[in-house]
XYZ file of C-alpha atoms in Angstrom:
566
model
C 13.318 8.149 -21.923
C 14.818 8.898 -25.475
C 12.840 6.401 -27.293
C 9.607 8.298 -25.376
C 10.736 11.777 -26.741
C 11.605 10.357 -29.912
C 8.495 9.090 -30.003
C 6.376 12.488 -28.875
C 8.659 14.082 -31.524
C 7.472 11.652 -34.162
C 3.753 12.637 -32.547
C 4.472 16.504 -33.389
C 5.529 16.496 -36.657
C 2.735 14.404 -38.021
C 0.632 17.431 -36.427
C 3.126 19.691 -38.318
C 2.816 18.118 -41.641
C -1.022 18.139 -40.557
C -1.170 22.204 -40.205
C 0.874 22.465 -43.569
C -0.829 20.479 -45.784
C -4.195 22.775 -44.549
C -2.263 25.448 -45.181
C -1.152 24.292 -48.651
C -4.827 24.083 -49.625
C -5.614 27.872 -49.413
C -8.860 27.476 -47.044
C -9.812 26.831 -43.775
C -12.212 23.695 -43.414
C -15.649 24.678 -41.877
C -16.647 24.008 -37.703
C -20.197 22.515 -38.528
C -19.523 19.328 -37.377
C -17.832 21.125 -34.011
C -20.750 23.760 -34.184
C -23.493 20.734 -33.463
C -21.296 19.288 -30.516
C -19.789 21.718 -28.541
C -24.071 23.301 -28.762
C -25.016 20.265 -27.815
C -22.583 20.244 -24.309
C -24.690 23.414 -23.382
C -22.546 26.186 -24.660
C -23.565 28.851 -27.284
C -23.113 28.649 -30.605
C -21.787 32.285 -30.572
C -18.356 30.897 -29.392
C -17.966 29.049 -32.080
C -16.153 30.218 -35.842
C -17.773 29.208 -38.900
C -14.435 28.510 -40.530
C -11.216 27.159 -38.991
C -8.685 30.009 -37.742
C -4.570 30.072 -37.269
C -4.438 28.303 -33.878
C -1.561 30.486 -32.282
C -3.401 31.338 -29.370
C -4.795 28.012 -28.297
C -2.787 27.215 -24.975
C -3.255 23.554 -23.978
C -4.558 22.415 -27.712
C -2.226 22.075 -30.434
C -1.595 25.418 -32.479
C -2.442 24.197 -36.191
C -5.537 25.308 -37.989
C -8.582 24.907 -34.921
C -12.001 26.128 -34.297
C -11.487 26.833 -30.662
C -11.031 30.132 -29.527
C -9.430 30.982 -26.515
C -12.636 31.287 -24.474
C -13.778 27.531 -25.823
C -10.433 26.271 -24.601
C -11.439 27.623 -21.102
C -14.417 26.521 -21.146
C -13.811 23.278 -22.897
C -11.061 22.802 -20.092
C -13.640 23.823 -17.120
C -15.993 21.310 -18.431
C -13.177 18.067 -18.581
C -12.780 18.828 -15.036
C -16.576 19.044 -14.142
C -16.165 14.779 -16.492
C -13.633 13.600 -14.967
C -14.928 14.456 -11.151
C -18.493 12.857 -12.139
C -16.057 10.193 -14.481
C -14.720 9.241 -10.662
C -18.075 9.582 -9.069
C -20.121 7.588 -11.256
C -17.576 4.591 -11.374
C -17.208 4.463 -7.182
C -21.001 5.048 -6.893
C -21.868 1.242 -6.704
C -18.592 0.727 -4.040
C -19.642 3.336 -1.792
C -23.262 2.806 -1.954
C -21.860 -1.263 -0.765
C -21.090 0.365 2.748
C -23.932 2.797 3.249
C -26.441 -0.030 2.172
C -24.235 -2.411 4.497
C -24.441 -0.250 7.375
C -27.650 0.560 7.235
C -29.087 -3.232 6.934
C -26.832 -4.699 9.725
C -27.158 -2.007 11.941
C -30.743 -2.312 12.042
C -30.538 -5.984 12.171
C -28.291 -5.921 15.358
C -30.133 -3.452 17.250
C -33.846 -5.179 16.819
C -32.083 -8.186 17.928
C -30.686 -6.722 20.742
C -33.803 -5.238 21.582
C -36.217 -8.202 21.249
C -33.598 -9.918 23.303
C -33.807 -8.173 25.910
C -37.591 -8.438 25.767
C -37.384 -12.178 26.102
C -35.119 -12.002 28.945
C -37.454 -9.556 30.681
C -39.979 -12.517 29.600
C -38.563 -15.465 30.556
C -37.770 -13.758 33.717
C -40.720 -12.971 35.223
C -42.368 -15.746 34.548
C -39.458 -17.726 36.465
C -39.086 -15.258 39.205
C -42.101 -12.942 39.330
C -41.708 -11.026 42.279
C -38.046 -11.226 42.849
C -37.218 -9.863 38.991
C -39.308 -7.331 39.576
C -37.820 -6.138 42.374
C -34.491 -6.057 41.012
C -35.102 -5.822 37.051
C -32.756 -2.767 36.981
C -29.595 -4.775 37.774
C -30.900 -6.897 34.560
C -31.987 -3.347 32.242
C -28.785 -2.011 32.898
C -26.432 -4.850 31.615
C -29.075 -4.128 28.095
C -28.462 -0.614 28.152
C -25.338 -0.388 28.437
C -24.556 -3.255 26.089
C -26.800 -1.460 23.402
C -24.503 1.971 24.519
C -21.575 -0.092 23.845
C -22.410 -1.173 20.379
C -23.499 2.752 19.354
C -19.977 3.433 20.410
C -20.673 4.975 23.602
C -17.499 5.122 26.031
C -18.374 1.947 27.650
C -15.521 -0.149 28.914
C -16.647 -3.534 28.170
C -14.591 -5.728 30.515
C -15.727 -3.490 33.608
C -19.269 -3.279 32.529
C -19.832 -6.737 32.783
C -17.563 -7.504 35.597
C -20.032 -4.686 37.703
C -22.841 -6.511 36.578
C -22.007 -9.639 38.318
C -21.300 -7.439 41.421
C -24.439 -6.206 41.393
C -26.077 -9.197 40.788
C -23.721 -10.662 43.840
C -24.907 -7.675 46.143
C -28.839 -8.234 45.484
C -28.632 -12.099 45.914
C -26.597 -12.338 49.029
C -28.838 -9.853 50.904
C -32.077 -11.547 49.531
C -30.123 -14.719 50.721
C -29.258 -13.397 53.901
C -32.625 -10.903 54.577
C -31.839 -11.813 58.655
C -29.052 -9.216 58.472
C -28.828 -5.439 58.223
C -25.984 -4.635 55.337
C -24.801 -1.149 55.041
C -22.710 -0.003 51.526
C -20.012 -0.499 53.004
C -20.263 -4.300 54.060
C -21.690 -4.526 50.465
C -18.797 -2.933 48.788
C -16.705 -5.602 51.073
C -18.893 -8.519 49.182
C -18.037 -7.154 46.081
C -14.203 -7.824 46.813
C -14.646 -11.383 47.530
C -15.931 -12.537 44.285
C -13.004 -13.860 42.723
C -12.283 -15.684 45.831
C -15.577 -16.963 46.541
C -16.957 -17.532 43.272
C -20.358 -17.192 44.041
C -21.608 -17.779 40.311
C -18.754 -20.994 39.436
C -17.110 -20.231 35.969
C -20.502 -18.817 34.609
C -19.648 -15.291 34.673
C -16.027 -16.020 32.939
C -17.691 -18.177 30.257
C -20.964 -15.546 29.759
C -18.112 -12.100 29.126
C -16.190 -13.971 27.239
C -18.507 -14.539 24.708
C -20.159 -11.267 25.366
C -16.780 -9.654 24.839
C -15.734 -11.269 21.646
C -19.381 -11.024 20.118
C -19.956 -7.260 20.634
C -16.723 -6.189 20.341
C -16.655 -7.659 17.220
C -20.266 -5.788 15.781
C -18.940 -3.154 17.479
C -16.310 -2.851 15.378
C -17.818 -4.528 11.987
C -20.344 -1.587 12.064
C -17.304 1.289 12.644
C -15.564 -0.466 9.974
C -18.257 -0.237 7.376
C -18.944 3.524 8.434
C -14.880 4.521 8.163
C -15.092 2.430 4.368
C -17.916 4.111 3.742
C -16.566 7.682 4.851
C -12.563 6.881 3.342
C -14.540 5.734 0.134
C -16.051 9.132 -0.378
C -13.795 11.577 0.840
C -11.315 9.932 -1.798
C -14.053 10.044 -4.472
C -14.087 13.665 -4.529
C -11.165 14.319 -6.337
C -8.785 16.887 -6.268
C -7.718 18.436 -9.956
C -4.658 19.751 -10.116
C -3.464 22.127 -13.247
C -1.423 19.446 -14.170
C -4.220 16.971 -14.368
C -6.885 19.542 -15.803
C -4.640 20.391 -18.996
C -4.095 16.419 -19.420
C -7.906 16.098 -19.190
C -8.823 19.088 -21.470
C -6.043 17.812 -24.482
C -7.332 14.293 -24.171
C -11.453 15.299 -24.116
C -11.828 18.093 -25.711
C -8.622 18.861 -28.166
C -10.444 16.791 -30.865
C -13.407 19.754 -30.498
C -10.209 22.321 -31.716
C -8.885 19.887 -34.415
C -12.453 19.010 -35.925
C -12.740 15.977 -34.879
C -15.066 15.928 -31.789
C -16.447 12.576 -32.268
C -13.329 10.841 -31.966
C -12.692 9.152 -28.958
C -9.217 8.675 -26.844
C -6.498 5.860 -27.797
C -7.120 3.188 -24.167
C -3.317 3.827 -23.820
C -3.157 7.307 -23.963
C -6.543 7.652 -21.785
C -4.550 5.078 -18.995
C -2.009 7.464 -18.922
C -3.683 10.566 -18.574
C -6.108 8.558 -15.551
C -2.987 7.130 -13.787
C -1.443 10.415 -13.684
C -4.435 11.952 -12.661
C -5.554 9.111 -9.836
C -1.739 8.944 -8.405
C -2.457 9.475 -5.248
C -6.246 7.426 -5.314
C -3.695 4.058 -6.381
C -1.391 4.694 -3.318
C -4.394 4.313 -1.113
C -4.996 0.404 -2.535
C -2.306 -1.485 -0.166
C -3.826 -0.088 2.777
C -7.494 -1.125 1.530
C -6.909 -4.414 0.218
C -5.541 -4.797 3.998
C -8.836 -3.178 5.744
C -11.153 -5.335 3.335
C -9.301 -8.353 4.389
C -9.565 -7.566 8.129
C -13.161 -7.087 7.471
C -13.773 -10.479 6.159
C -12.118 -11.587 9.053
C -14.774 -9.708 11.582
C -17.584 -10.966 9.638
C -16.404 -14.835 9.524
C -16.276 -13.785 13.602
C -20.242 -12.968 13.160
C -21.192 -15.676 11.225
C -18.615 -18.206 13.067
C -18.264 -19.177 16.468
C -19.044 -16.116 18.188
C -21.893 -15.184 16.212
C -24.802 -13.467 18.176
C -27.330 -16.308 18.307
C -24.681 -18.324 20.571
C -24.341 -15.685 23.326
C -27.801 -13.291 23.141
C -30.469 -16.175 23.197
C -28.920 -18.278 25.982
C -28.181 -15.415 27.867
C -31.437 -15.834 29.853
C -30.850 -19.303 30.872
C -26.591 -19.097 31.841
C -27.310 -15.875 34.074
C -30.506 -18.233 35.559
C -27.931 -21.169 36.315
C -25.402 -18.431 37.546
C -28.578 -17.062 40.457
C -28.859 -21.256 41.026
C -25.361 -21.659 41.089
C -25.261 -18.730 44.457
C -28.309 -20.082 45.962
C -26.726 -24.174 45.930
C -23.411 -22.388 47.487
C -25.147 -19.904 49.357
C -23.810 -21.155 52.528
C -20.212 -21.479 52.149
C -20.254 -18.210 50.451
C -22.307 -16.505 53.220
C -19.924 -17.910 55.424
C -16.462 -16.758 53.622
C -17.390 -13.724 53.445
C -18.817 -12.922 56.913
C -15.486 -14.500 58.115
C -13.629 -11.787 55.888
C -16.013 -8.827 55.838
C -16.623 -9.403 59.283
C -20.302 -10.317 61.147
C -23.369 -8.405 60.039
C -25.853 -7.364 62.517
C -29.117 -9.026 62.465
C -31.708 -7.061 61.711
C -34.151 -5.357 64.066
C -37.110 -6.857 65.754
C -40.286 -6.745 63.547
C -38.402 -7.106 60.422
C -38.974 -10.679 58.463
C -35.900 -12.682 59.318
C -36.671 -15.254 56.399
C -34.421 -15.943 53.954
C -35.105 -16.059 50.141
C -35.258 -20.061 50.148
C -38.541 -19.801 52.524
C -40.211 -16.824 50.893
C -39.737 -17.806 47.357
C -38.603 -21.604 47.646
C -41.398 -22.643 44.974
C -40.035 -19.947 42.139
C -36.727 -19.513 43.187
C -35.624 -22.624 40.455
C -33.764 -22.802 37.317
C -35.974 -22.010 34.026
C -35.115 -24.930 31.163
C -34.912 -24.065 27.711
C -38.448 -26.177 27.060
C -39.756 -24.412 29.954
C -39.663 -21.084 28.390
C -42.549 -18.944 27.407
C -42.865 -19.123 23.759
C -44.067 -15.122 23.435
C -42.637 -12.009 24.934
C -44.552 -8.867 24.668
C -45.291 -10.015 21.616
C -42.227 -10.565 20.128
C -41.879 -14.686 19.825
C -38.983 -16.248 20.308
C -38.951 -17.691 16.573
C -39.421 -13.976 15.691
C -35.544 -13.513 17.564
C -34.119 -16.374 15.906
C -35.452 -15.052 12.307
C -34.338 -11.629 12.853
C -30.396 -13.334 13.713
C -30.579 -15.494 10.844
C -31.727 -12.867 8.403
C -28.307 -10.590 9.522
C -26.071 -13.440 9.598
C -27.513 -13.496 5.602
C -26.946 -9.753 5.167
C -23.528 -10.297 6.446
C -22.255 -13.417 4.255
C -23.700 -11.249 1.399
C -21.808 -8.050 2.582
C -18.791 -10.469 2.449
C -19.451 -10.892 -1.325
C -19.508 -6.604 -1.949
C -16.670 -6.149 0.307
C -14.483 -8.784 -1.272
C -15.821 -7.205 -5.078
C -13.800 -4.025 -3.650
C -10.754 -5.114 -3.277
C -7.947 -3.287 -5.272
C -10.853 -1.034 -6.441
C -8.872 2.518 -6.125
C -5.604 0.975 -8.586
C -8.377 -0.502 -11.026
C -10.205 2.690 -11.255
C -8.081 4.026 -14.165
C -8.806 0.985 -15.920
C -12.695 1.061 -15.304
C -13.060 5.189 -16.665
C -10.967 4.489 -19.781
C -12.787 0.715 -20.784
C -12.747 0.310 -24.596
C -16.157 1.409 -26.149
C -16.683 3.448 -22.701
C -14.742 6.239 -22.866
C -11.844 5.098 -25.046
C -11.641 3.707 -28.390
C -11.666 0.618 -29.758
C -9.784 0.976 -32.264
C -6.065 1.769 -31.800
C -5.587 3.314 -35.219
C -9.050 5.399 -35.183
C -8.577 6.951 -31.561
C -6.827 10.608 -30.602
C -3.429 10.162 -29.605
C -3.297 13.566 -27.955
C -2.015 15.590 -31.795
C -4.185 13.758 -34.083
C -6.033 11.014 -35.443
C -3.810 7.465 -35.346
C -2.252 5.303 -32.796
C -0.724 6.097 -29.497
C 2.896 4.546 -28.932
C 4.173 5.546 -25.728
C 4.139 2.774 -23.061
C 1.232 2.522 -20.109
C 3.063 3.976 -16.742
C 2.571 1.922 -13.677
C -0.154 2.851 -11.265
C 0.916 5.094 -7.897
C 2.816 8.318 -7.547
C 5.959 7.098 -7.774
C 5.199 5.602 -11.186
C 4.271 9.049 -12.820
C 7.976 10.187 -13.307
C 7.630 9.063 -16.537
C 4.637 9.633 -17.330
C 4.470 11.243 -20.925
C 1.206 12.763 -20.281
C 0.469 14.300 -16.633
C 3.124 16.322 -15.003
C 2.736 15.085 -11.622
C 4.831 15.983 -8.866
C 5.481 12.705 -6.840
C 7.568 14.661 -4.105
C 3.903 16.132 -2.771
C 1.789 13.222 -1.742
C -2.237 14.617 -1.337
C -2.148 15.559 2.112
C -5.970 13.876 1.947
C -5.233 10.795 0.483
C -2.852 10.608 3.556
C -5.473 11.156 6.078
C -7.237 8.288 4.684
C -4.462 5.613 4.710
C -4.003 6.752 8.044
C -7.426 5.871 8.749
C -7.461 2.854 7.404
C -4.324 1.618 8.631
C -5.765 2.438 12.320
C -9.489 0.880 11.354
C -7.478 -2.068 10.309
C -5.213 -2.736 13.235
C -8.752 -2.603 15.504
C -10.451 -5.080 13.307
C -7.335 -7.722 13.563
C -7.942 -6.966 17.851
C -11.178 -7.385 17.276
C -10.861 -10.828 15.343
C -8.580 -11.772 18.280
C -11.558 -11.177 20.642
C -9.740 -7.798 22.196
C -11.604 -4.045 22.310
C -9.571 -0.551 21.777
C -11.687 1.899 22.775
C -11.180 5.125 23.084
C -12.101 7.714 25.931
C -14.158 10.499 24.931
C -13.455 13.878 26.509
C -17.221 15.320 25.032
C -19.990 13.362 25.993
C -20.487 9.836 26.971
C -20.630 8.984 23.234
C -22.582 9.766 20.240
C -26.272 9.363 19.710
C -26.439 9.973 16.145
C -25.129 6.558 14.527
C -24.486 3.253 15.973
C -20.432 3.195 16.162
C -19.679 6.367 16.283
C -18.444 7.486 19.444
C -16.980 10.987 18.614
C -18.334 13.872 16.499
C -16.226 16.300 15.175
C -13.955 18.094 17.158
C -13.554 15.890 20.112
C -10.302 14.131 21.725
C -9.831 10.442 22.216
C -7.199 8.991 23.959
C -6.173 5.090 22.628
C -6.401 2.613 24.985
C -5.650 -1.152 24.808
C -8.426 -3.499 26.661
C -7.678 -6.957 26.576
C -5.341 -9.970 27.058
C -3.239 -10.016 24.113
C -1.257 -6.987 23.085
C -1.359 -5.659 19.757
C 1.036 -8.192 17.034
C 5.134 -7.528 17.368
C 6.054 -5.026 14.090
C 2.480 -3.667 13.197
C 2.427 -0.270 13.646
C -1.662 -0.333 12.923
C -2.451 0.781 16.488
C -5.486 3.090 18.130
C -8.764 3.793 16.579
C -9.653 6.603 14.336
C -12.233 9.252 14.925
C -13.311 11.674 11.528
C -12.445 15.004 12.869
C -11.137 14.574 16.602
C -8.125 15.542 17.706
C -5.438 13.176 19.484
C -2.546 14.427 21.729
C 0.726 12.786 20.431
C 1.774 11.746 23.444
C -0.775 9.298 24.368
C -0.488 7.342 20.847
C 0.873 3.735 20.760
C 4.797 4.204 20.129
C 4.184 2.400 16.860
C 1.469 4.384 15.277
C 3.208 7.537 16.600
C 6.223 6.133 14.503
C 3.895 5.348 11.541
C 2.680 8.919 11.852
C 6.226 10.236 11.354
C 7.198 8.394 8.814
C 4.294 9.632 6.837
C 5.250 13.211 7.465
C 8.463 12.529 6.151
C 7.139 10.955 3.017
C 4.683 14.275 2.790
C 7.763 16.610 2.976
C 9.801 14.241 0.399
C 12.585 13.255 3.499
C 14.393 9.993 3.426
């Protein structure tokens, strides 16, 4: 600390010497050369003196000999602020325009495969059933809708979705199976009960939501994750400029203006210093992004890898076929299981068809093989589906690529305003050094707000963390705990006390204002010590008491840090 002060003191009376050797002279030197810029920034030449004047009442400038008047200084100041915000803007633009572009390409990619997949299943259907998938296509549009529901983030439990899908699917095919016998809701809710035991469709149904599960919950959650990167990215982008900051900006931009010299650029050193102290709290965002980015990659390798989309949407068609064979091979010893624990059904009553599915439909009724298929669906070929999966699976190596380019972005960012040539100079002995013309000697502070207690240039107060900057690590620490479940094939979803979830954007499932409630679906529970737990809406609202014990004690310790306990 002495050899800094020593150092700012060596800084000062260079500038001293500086005013008295003007003064010395007998004349003021003339403001053309300031004249021409600071007209050329927009503002009037009318502010402007011809002639240097005593700088006594310059208040963030030095006070030798200037041509700044007090209203220059202000406005001088007003436009280093209006810089430095587009300075941050401009360099974040390509990061943040990486997640909008990413979310809009593999949302649409998802969704028109989803969609021409459930035309070909419609297809491939009818053609193998005909009249019996007509009959009972709504079981099958259903399971589509509210898969496509899930993945727009409506408040779809994933797990019981499918799991009443197969009951359905039980319930249609045993009465078609059994058409001899009258079944009332009740008896059919009693069928329901019985499918673990009886297993009507073998280990088909396990196999088909288990890959189901994993697949969409991981888009699911790729697609929230690029919207809360996208959304963290530019709520953090719009910087908040403190007084502290602003005079820091003003002296290092614009002070050269009040000593005539307004072409001369910033030393890099003294222009790192002024953008760590002003981008404190941006650099104690990084540890929590480098860990989202990561858990990212490890979603995507999920949609490219073995649980990609093409493994569980194409097939889909020809498991849930085996799964109807499966019943009707069995149908017997099922039938027979559970009349003997839902009890006899009545036979139905005289001048109804007592046939049973195997007579009416025993020449359709068959499994459909893969080379069997019909190569068009509504007009949508099958080729068509498997072009439309490889062309995301492309999009999403290549988002890989962006998102791995934006790793330790918000620490570098300092570094990327103030590159040599860019907006500091060069050369270390022809650069402002915050007094005058020469070199800058004070050392480069460490990035973070801890780090700015010595910093010689930015009086930042590192015992009030931005309350904003806090909201996002939050955000990302929660977005990050759902992608590692999500890698690990298990779904936190939240409960939405609005509507049944939003319509506006695939993954979001809560608009402003609403509460969610965390809840845990899955096997595995979240990993022992990480206190990345829940899911994060922008804007809701969630009552303490139903957060995860750890993130509630993550959320603490975070207020603490706000209010500077230990």
């Amino acid at each position: 600390m002495c050899a800094m002060w020593r150092l700012q003191l060596f800084s000062w009376t260079l500038s001293l010497l500086w005013s008295l050797s003007l003064a010395a002279e007998g004349k003021a030197r003339s403001c053309s050369e300031v004249r021409q810029a600071y007209h050329a920034k927009g503002f009037p030449l009318a502010d402007v003196p011809h002639q240097e004047l005593s700088g006594e009442h310059l208040r963030v400038c030095p006070q030798g000999y200037t041509c700044c008047t007090t209203d220059m200084e202000d406005k001088l100041s007003q436009q280093s602020k209006l810089e430095f915000e587009n300075m941050v803007e401009e360099s974040s633009r390509s990061m943040r325009t990486t997640f909008v572009s990413a979310h809009k390409k593999f949302d649409e990619f998802f969704l028109e495969l989803l969609d021409n997949s459930e035309k070909s299943f419609s297809s491939m259907f009818k053609k193998a059933y005909g009249k019996l998938y007509r009959q009972n296509s709504v079981v099958f549009q259903d399971l589509f809708t509210e898969l496509k529901r899930y993945y727009t983030g409506g408040n779809v439990n994933l797990e019981e979705m499918l799991n009443d899908f197969w009951s359905r699917l039980l319930e249609r095919l045993f009465q078609l199976l059994n058409s001899q016998y009258h079944f009332t809701d009740d008896y059919l809710e009693c069928v329901s009960k019985y499918t673990d035991q009886v297993k009507p469709f073998g280990d088909i149904p396990r196999r088909v939501n288990s890959q189901v599960t994993r697949a969409f919950v991981s888009a699911r959650t790729f697609v929230q994750g690029l919207m809360v990167g996208r959304e963290v990215a530019n709520r953090v982008a719009k910087v908040n400029v403190v007084p502290a900051c602003l005079r820091a900006l003003t002296r290092m931009l614009y002070c050269p203006y009040c000593r005539s010299m307004p072409g001369l650029k910033p030393c890099p050193n003294y222009c790192q210093n002024v953008m760590r102290g002003c981008l404190a709290n941006q650099a104690d965002l990084d540890t929590e992004w480098n860990l989202f980015i990561d858990a990212m990659l490890l979603v995507a390798d999920r949609l490219v890898g073995p649980f990609h989309m093409e493994s569980v949407i194409e097939p889909m068609d020809v498991k849930i076929s085996d799964a109807i064979m499966n019943m009707q091979e069995n149908s017997m010893q099922v039938s027979a299981k559970v009349f003997q624990g839902c009890g006899q059904p009545k036979p139905v009553t005289i001048g109804r068809s007592t046939r049973g599915i195997s007579d009416v439909f025993s020449s359709r009724f068959r499994p459909y093989t893969p080379k069997e298929r019909p190569t068009t669906a509504s007009g949508i070929s099958l080729e068509r589906l498997r072009v439309v999966w490889r062309t995301m699976q492309q999009s999403v190596i290549e988002i890989k690529q962006k998102l791995k380019k934006s790793k330790r972005f918000w620490s570098n960012l300092p570094d990327d305003i103030c590159a040599k040539g860019k907006l500091a100079e060069s050369d270390e002995e022809q650069c402002w050094n915050s007094h005058t013309k020469g070199r800058y000697f004070p050392e480069v502070v460490k990035e973070g707000l801890t780090n700015q207690v010595n910093n010689p240039e930015v009086d930042v107060d590192i015992t009030r963390p931005d309350s904003l900057i806090r909201q996002q690590i939050m955000a990302l620490r929660v977005m990050t705990n759902k992608l590692r479940n999500a890698f690990n094939g298990n779904d936190i979803y939240f409960q939405d006390s609005s509507d049944e979830g939003s319509t506006s954007g695939s993954g979001s499932g809560c608009s402003d204002g609403c509460t969610t409630e965390f809840v845990y679906v899955g096997t595995e529970a979240p990993m022992i010590g990480d206190d990345r737990s829940g899911e994060h809406v922008a804007g809701g609202s969630c009552a303490v008491g139903s957060w995860p014990p750890l993130l509630l004690a993550a959320a603490l310790s975070l207020f603490a840090m706000q209010f500077g306990w230990r």
